[in-house]
């Protein structure tokens, strides 16, 4: 059978780009079967075409993006450069010229999705971005298509493998944050400058993408409350374990009464929660929708192979759609509303507080009083004197308090008050939300 | 904006049918937004239109299927009758006449998918069946679309909520199989005649559907080796726990060297396996693909709400596709190969055996010898004399043996030999595979 040819280009030939090229080469026959098309890699944009790339010789490299953008025979552009610019500009130009785009770029998708959809309207071109969240885990298209009939109530994800690896090491081996980070860096799971991951910025961008799809209203990374894992200690994790909890960096989106909560922070969840057993560098996205109830999507959230899986699967769908034009459910821009995103003070959660107080009669009563004054009721209190595991605390008692569900503003007011009780409270060691 | 109208019909108004109608009524506005269409329920086929249906008055009921099949203005047929006939005939006729079908019918999809796809070719109509496996869990379309670039190696599912509920009760509370079954029946999780679930037949049909999609080759329920949970005891579960395992009824599909393994049976998996924490009536499908690696899809596998989620999401996709014709990746029949399905004797696994032997010197040696003779090497042996927990065993010793990976035929030969050693082996209590 004579096969129609569909020409496409790739922007960027780093780790992910090479993974995609490799998968395309290995699965040529399967792609023929599944698409009925001859998918032809027409151009690959690189910064330096003369650089040796062992194992990737003979590719149609170019350093000039106009050879791609100005070539009408190129119908699909696969963008794997990462970062905002020049990727954003290239994507917008490709879409305006009617080229469908497939992208793994969470930065552009989180902050500039509107630019892309607007450009796509002009060029009548489509946007595929499965690889931008959760690596190889199918999540974007399932949310847009297989769960399309649901009103989504909640999305809760472990969407950053670096921090999940660090927290898993801390939990399983009692490592300090610094030790676990160094280990992650040595293994290549964490960047030399880990800020983007450990401060939760990467997770916040992915959450913005997920919230926008789930709640049909645009959520930008700047609207997401973001708190990293750098202040987590093995001691907090150990206390959590006593309560039956596991500590994770969670990306949480909720819709409550037409308003959206969007926050990334460390959180305790029950050890029986489906997300609790997601260990190491794995990712998972847990959702609650009506009427589907709870669902969870689990897999490898990063790496050349999983990312290539998502990119090439998107390419298959893009090629099939290009062959038979007509917009599909998964391609539509589903922002229909402008829902308010709550400032963190208005969100509600349970809280775990660990603090050191003067080990004297009446300390606990005075502390508990502060909670009551701000309408924060306590669910559990654990008092441990300094003891052998904290010998340097002298006359201090360590207290762990767990609240019922309260508004964040009230909890913060309690914490401010506690910090001013210098005759009673020596320090507030940590405040961690409890979810699930 | 003037909306185009898309007329569809529903066959069957049982629990699932009512759930679908309810969701359609509740989500009218969202369906408009997401499809740009006015989805109009034109007819509902029921057996007795005069039967009172409180809360479902005013529906366009009919007892005559030809009012649906012969009406060219009805573009989509949603089949929720279940069972083979007359559902199969109605679906085939609808497809031949160019109507896209959405079905939750695993029986028809597992055994008659070819009839449907052939009819769909004639009528140029599509087939959506997300609800046929895993209830509300997105799995069919993710496998066909978001994972399309992968070569799938393995699919392993907990796809029957009834048996998972029973096994969870047995594991958590030490209930016997009979007690747990009665409880499940009292709660409505198990049918009065539970055969279809507890013997693994339901899971086998779902596995046939999953294998056909994953391995691009038709697997029928009759090709699936099927073993139920009726012989599982709390004692086996307890021994498994000592080895760090959890017992599940698994639906397992593998492709090895171009041949397919397809089997449903109780199996131990490590408690750290992603499937191990899938408890109660939840379902999950775990897959391994190249290059995506491990993924898992988790959620409610049954019930009116989850099933309605899958059906109405399919309906949205079907309507969008009908509006803009042209076959999509997810709709294509992806059977390209005829791979051999291995008879159970040729499959490979690890095995747990529990038996009672005469408590005399040399017993164990004689038993171990039988394993060696058939090339089955042992990984672990636990010997426990009768003791207080089995006082009626008198002079018997309970033995648990765990093998390395062996071919099933060899293991069965060992079991046959053991059963003939009447002077040494009092009985072989159970043989359970160990996976993962």
PDB file of C-alpha atoms in Angstrom, chain A residues 208-386:
ATOM      1  CA  UNK A 208      -0.906  25.382  36.879  1.00  0.00           C
ATOM      2  CA  UNK A 209      -1.288  23.211  33.763  1.00  0.00           C
ATOM      3  CA  UNK A 210      -3.307  20.564  35.626  1.00  0.00           C
ATOM      4  CA  UNK A 211      -5.605  23.097  37.330  1.00  0.00           C
ATOM      5  CA  UNK A 212      -6.275  24.891  34.053  1.00  0.00           C
ATOM      6  CA  UNK A 213      -7.434  21.619  32.497  1.00  0.00           C
ATOM      7  CA  UNK A 214      -9.324  20.280  35.521  1.00  0.00           C
ATOM      8  CA  UNK A 215     -11.190  23.440  36.471  1.00  0.00           C
ATOM      9  CA  UNK A 216     -11.701  24.891  32.954  1.00  0.00           C
ATOM     10  CA  UNK A 217     -10.243  28.201  34.141  1.00  0.00           C
ATOM     11  CA  UNK A 218      -6.753  29.579  33.634  1.00  0.00           C
ATOM     12  CA  UNK A 219      -4.347  29.132  36.553  1.00  0.00           C
ATOM     13  CA  UNK A 220      -0.857  30.593  36.155  1.00  0.00           C
ATOM     14  CA  UNK A 221       2.228  29.524  38.103  1.00  0.00           C
ATOM     15  CA  UNK A 222       2.254  32.949  39.766  1.00  0.00           C
ATOM     16  CA  UNK A 223      -1.129  32.191  41.328  1.00  0.00           C
ATOM     17  CA  UNK A 224       0.142  28.988  42.939  1.00  0.00           C
ATOM     18  CA  UNK A 225       1.242  29.199  46.576  1.00  0.00           C
ATOM     19  CA  UNK A 226       4.645  27.524  46.619  1.00  0.00           C
ATOM     20  CA  UNK A 227       6.682  26.203  49.522  1.00  0.00           C
ATOM     21  CA  UNK A 228       9.692  23.911  49.095  1.00  0.00           C
ATOM     22  CA  UNK A 229      11.045  20.966  51.055  1.00  0.00           C
ATOM     23  CA  UNK A 230      14.237  22.555  52.409  1.00  0.00           C
ATOM     24  CA  UNK A 231      12.919  22.908  55.956  1.00  0.00           C
ATOM     25  CA  UNK A 232      11.684  19.331  56.307  1.00  0.00           C
ATOM     26  CA  UNK A 233      13.572  17.272  58.896  1.00  0.00           C
ATOM     27  CA  UNK A 234      13.748  13.524  59.596  1.00  0.00           C
ATOM     28  CA  UNK A 235      12.271  14.330  63.009  1.00  0.00           C
ATOM     29  CA  UNK A 236       9.074  15.675  61.406  1.00  0.00           C
ATOM     30  CA  UNK A 237       8.886  12.642  59.176  1.00  0.00           C
ATOM     31  CA  UNK A 238       9.289  10.388  62.213  1.00  0.00           C
ATOM     32  CA  UNK A 239       6.511  12.156  64.134  1.00  0.00           C
ATOM     33  CA  UNK A 240       4.317  11.867  61.055  1.00  0.00           C
ATOM     34  CA  UNK A 241       4.959   8.144  60.957  1.00  0.00           C
ATOM     35  CA  UNK A 242       3.656   7.848  64.539  1.00  0.00           C
ATOM     36  CA  UNK A 243       0.409   9.410  63.338  1.00  0.00           C
ATOM     37  CA  UNK A 244       0.268   6.985  60.382  1.00  0.00           C
ATOM     38  CA  UNK A 245       1.351   9.586  57.845  1.00  0.00           C
ATOM     39  CA  UNK A 246       3.827   9.885  54.998  1.00  0.00           C
ATOM     40  CA  UNK A 247       5.437  13.188  53.951  1.00  0.00           C
ATOM     41  CA  UNK A 248       5.277  14.219  50.275  1.00  0.00           C
ATOM     42  CA  UNK A 249       5.728  17.380  48.253  1.00  0.00           C
ATOM     43  CA  UNK A 250       2.217  17.724  46.924  1.00  0.00           C
ATOM     44  CA  UNK A 251       0.805  19.851  44.143  1.00  0.00           C
ATOM     45  CA  UNK A 252      -2.803  20.404  45.210  1.00  0.00           C
ATOM     46  CA  UNK A 253      -5.635  21.916  43.204  1.00  0.00           C
ATOM     47  CA  UNK A 254      -9.197  22.072  44.469  1.00  0.00           C
ATOM     48  CA  UNK A 255     -12.365  23.711  43.362  1.00  0.00           C
ATOM     49  CA  UNK A 256     -14.593  24.740  46.251  1.00  0.00           C
ATOM     50  CA  UNK A 257     -17.769  26.752  45.653  1.00  0.00           C
ATOM     51  CA  UNK A 258     -16.561  27.994  42.279  1.00  0.00           C
ATOM     52  CA  UNK A 259     -13.188  29.135  43.589  1.00  0.00           C
ATOM     53  CA  UNK A 260      -9.824  27.462  43.140  1.00  0.00           C
ATOM     54  CA  UNK A 261      -7.140  26.485  45.633  1.00  0.00           C
ATOM     55  CA  UNK A 262      -3.720  25.939  44.048  1.00  0.00           C
ATOM     56  CA  UNK A 263      -0.766  25.197  46.271  1.00  0.00           C
ATOM     57  CA  UNK A 264       2.519  23.298  46.307  1.00  0.00           C
ATOM     58  CA  UNK A 265       3.992  22.433  49.685  1.00  0.00           C
ATOM     59  CA  UNK A 266       5.200  19.524  51.813  1.00  0.00           C
ATOM     60  CA  UNK A 267       2.224  17.694  53.281  1.00  0.00           C
ATOM     61  CA  UNK A 268       1.484  14.678  55.393  1.00  0.00           C
ATOM     62  CA  UNK A 269      -0.971  12.160  53.932  1.00  0.00           C
ATOM     63  CA  UNK A 270      -2.284   8.942  55.506  1.00  0.00           C
ATOM     64  CA  UNK A 271      -0.080   5.957  54.699  1.00  0.00           C
ATOM     65  CA  UNK A 272      -3.173   4.304  53.215  1.00  0.00           C
ATOM     66  CA  UNK A 273      -3.640   7.070  50.622  1.00  0.00           C
ATOM     67  CA  UNK A 274      -2.960   5.925  47.041  1.00  0.00           C
ATOM     68  CA  UNK A 275      -0.211   8.573  46.751  1.00  0.00           C
ATOM     69  CA  UNK A 276       1.555   7.417  49.928  1.00  0.00           C
ATOM     70  CA  UNK A 277       3.307   4.477  48.287  1.00  0.00           C
ATOM     71  CA  UNK A 278       4.610   6.481  45.314  1.00  0.00           C
ATOM     72  CA  UNK A 279       8.308   6.227  46.089  1.00  0.00           C
ATOM     73  CA  UNK A 280      11.621   7.361  44.702  1.00  0.00           C
ATOM     74  CA  UNK A 281      11.612   9.210  41.417  1.00  0.00           C
ATOM     75  CA  UNK A 282       8.112   8.030  40.421  1.00  0.00           C
ATOM     76  CA  UNK A 283       5.280  10.504  39.866  1.00  0.00           C
ATOM     77  CA  UNK A 284       1.552  10.113  40.319  1.00  0.00           C
ATOM     78  CA  UNK A 285      -1.483  12.299  39.839  1.00  0.00           C
ATOM     79  CA  UNK A 286      -4.543  11.576  41.963  1.00  0.00           C
ATOM     80  CA  UNK A 287      -7.839  13.167  41.017  1.00  0.00           C
ATOM     81  CA  UNK A 288     -11.348  13.306  42.396  1.00  0.00           C
ATOM     82  CA  UNK A 289     -14.152  13.967  39.961  1.00  0.00           C
ATOM     83  CA  UNK A 290     -17.895  13.703  39.909  1.00  0.00           C
ATOM     84  CA  UNK A 291     -19.141  11.066  39.097  1.00  0.00           C
ATOM     85  CA  UNK A 292     -15.932   9.085  38.526  1.00  0.00           C
ATOM     86  CA  UNK A 293     -14.713   9.411  42.114  1.00  0.00           C
ATOM     87  CA  UNK A 294     -11.037   8.807  42.824  1.00  0.00           C
ATOM     88  CA  UNK A 295      -8.581   7.967  40.061  1.00  0.00           C
ATOM     89  CA  UNK A 296      -4.808   7.857  40.041  1.00  0.00           C
ATOM     90  CA  UNK A 297      -2.222   7.848  37.248  1.00  0.00           C
ATOM     91  CA  UNK A 298       1.220   6.528  38.103  1.00  0.00           C
ATOM     92  CA  UNK A 299       4.537   6.209  36.326  1.00  0.00           C
ATOM     93  CA  UNK A 300       7.904   7.723  35.523  1.00  0.00           C
ATOM     94  CA  UNK A 301       7.673  11.491  35.509  1.00  0.00           C
ATOM     95  CA  UNK A 302      10.947  12.219  33.753  1.00  0.00           C
ATOM     96  CA  UNK A 303      13.725  10.706  31.680  1.00  0.00           C
ATOM     97  CA  UNK A 304      14.355  10.407  27.956  1.00  0.00           C
ATOM     98  CA  UNK A 305      12.365   7.180  27.498  1.00  0.00           C
ATOM     99  CA  UNK A 306       9.140   8.128  29.283  1.00  0.00           C
ATOM    100  CA  UNK A 307       9.197  11.611  27.766  1.00  0.00           C
ATOM    101  CA  UNK A 308       9.749  10.164  24.285  1.00  0.00           C
ATOM    102  CA  UNK A 309       6.760   7.864  24.884  1.00  0.00           C
ATOM    103  CA  UNK A 310       4.516  10.872  25.484  1.00  0.00           C
ATOM    104  CA  UNK A 311       5.989  12.944  22.650  1.00  0.00           C
ATOM    105  CA  UNK A 312       5.796  10.242  19.979  1.00  0.00           C
ATOM    106  CA  UNK A 313       2.290   9.205  21.090  1.00  0.00           C
ATOM    107  CA  UNK A 314       1.268  12.853  20.688  1.00  0.00           C
ATOM    108  CA  UNK A 315       2.974  12.883  17.288  1.00  0.00           C
ATOM    109  CA  UNK A 316       0.896   9.876  16.196  1.00  0.00           C
ATOM    110  CA  UNK A 317      -2.311  11.633  17.255  1.00  0.00           C
ATOM    111  CA  UNK A 318      -1.197  14.887  15.628  1.00  0.00           C
ATOM    112  CA  UNK A 319      -0.402  13.143  12.361  1.00  0.00           C
ATOM    113  CA  UNK A 320      -3.738  11.311  12.280  1.00  0.00           C
ATOM    114  CA  UNK A 321      -5.538  14.534  12.974  1.00  0.00           C
ATOM    115  CA  UNK A 322      -3.619  16.442  10.302  1.00  0.00           C
ATOM    116  CA  UNK A 323      -4.532  13.763   7.796  1.00  0.00           C
ATOM    117  CA  UNK A 324      -8.232  14.156   8.584  1.00  0.00           C
ATOM    118  CA  UNK A 325      -8.790  17.738   9.672  1.00  0.00           C
ATOM    119  CA  UNK A 326     -11.377  18.655  12.253  1.00  0.00           C
ATOM    120  CA  UNK A 327     -10.835  19.619  15.827  1.00  0.00           C
ATOM    121  CA  UNK A 328     -10.924  16.883  18.444  1.00  0.00           C
ATOM    122  CA  UNK A 329     -11.905  16.994  22.123  1.00  0.00           C
ATOM    123  CA  UNK A 330      -8.361  16.720  23.338  1.00  0.00           C
ATOM    124  CA  UNK A 331      -7.075  19.589  21.284  1.00  0.00           C
ATOM    125  CA  UNK A 332      -9.602  22.176  22.289  1.00  0.00           C
ATOM    126  CA  UNK A 333      -8.681  24.965  24.623  1.00  0.00           C
ATOM    127  CA  UNK A 334     -11.026  24.277  27.510  1.00  0.00           C
ATOM    128  CA  UNK A 335     -10.818  27.568  29.399  1.00  0.00           C
ATOM    129  CA  UNK A 336     -14.457  28.638  29.696  1.00  0.00           C
ATOM    130  CA  UNK A 337     -14.460  30.381  33.069  1.00  0.00           C
ATOM    131  CA  UNK A 338     -12.522  32.904  35.092  1.00  0.00           C
ATOM    132  CA  UNK A 339     -12.599  31.447  38.535  1.00  0.00           C
ATOM    133  CA  UNK A 340     -10.950  33.213  41.430  1.00  0.00           C
ATOM    134  CA  UNK A 341      -7.801  31.590  42.797  1.00  0.00           C
ATOM    135  CA  UNK A 342      -7.818  31.900  46.574  1.00  0.00           C
ATOM    136  CA  UNK A 343      -4.884  33.555  48.321  1.00  0.00           C
ATOM    137  CA  UNK A 344      -3.234  31.068  50.658  1.00  0.00           C
ATOM    138  CA  UNK A 345      -4.747  32.797  53.720  1.00  0.00           C
ATOM    139  CA  UNK A 346      -8.205  31.734  52.586  1.00  0.00           C
ATOM    140  CA  UNK A 347      -7.369  28.080  51.991  1.00  0.00           C
ATOM    141  CA  UNK A 348      -8.291  25.429  54.527  1.00  0.00           C
ATOM    142  CA  UNK A 349      -6.241  22.534  55.815  1.00  0.00           C
ATOM    143  CA  UNK A 350      -5.208  20.591  58.883  1.00  0.00           C
ATOM    144  CA  UNK A 351      -1.828  21.479  60.341  1.00  0.00           C
ATOM    145  CA  UNK A 352       0.968  19.743  62.200  1.00  0.00           C
ATOM    146  CA  UNK A 353       3.094  22.049  64.384  1.00  0.00           C
ATOM    147  CA  UNK A 354       6.280  21.055  66.132  1.00  0.00           C
ATOM    148  CA  UNK A 355       7.716  23.439  68.708  1.00  0.00           C
ATOM    149  CA  UNK A 356       9.965  23.605  71.729  1.00  0.00           C
ATOM    150  CA  UNK A 357       8.542  25.078  74.898  1.00  0.00           C
ATOM    151  CA  UNK A 358       9.871  25.740  78.390  1.00  0.00           C
ATOM    152  CA  UNK A 359       9.370  22.532  80.332  1.00  0.00           C
ATOM    153  CA  UNK A 360       7.364  24.112  83.141  1.00  0.00           C
ATOM    154  CA  UNK A 361       3.880  23.715  84.595  1.00  0.00           C
ATOM    155  CA  UNK A 362       1.286  25.619  82.621  1.00  0.00           C
ATOM    156  CA  UNK A 363       3.302  25.832  79.378  1.00  0.00           C
ATOM    157  CA  UNK A 364       0.958  23.615  77.436  1.00  0.00           C
ATOM    158  CA  UNK A 365      -2.121  25.373  78.752  1.00  0.00           C
ATOM    159  CA  UNK A 366      -0.766  28.780  77.729  1.00  0.00           C
ATOM    160  CA  UNK A 367       0.092  27.446  74.272  1.00  0.00           C
ATOM    161  CA  UNK A 368      -3.262  25.734  73.798  1.00  0.00           C
ATOM    162  CA  UNK A 369      -4.969  28.975  74.777  1.00  0.00           C
ATOM    163  CA  UNK A 370      -3.469  30.758  71.753  1.00  0.00           C
ATOM    164  CA  UNK A 371      -5.030  28.196  69.436  1.00  0.00           C
ATOM    165  CA  UNK A 372      -8.424  28.666  71.046  1.00  0.00           C
ATOM    166  CA  UNK A 373      -8.212  32.447  70.774  1.00  0.00           C
ATOM    167  CA  UNK A 374      -7.950  32.172  67.005  1.00  0.00           C
ATOM    168  CA  UNK A 375     -10.651  29.547  66.679  1.00  0.00           C
ATOM    169  CA  UNK A 376      -8.178  26.764  65.888  1.00  0.00           C
ATOM    170  CA  UNK A 377      -9.208  23.527  67.578  1.00  0.00           C
ATOM    171  CA  UNK A 378      -6.664  20.868  68.350  1.00  0.00           C
ATOM    172  CA  UNK A 379      -7.099  17.251  67.319  1.00  0.00           C
ATOM    173  CA  UNK A 380      -3.983  15.822  68.972  1.00  0.00           C
ATOM    174  CA  UNK A 381      -1.142  16.921  71.213  1.00  0.00           C
ATOM    175  CA  UNK A 382       2.035  14.935  71.834  1.00  0.00           C
ATOM    176  CA  UNK A 383       4.402  16.126  74.545  1.00  0.00           C
ATOM    177  CA  UNK A 384       7.906  14.709  74.776  1.00  0.00           C
ATOM    178  CA  UNK A 385      10.480  16.103  77.177  1.00  0.00           C
ATOM    179  CA  UNK A 386      13.953  16.662  75.740  1.00  0.00           C
TER     180      UNK A 386
END
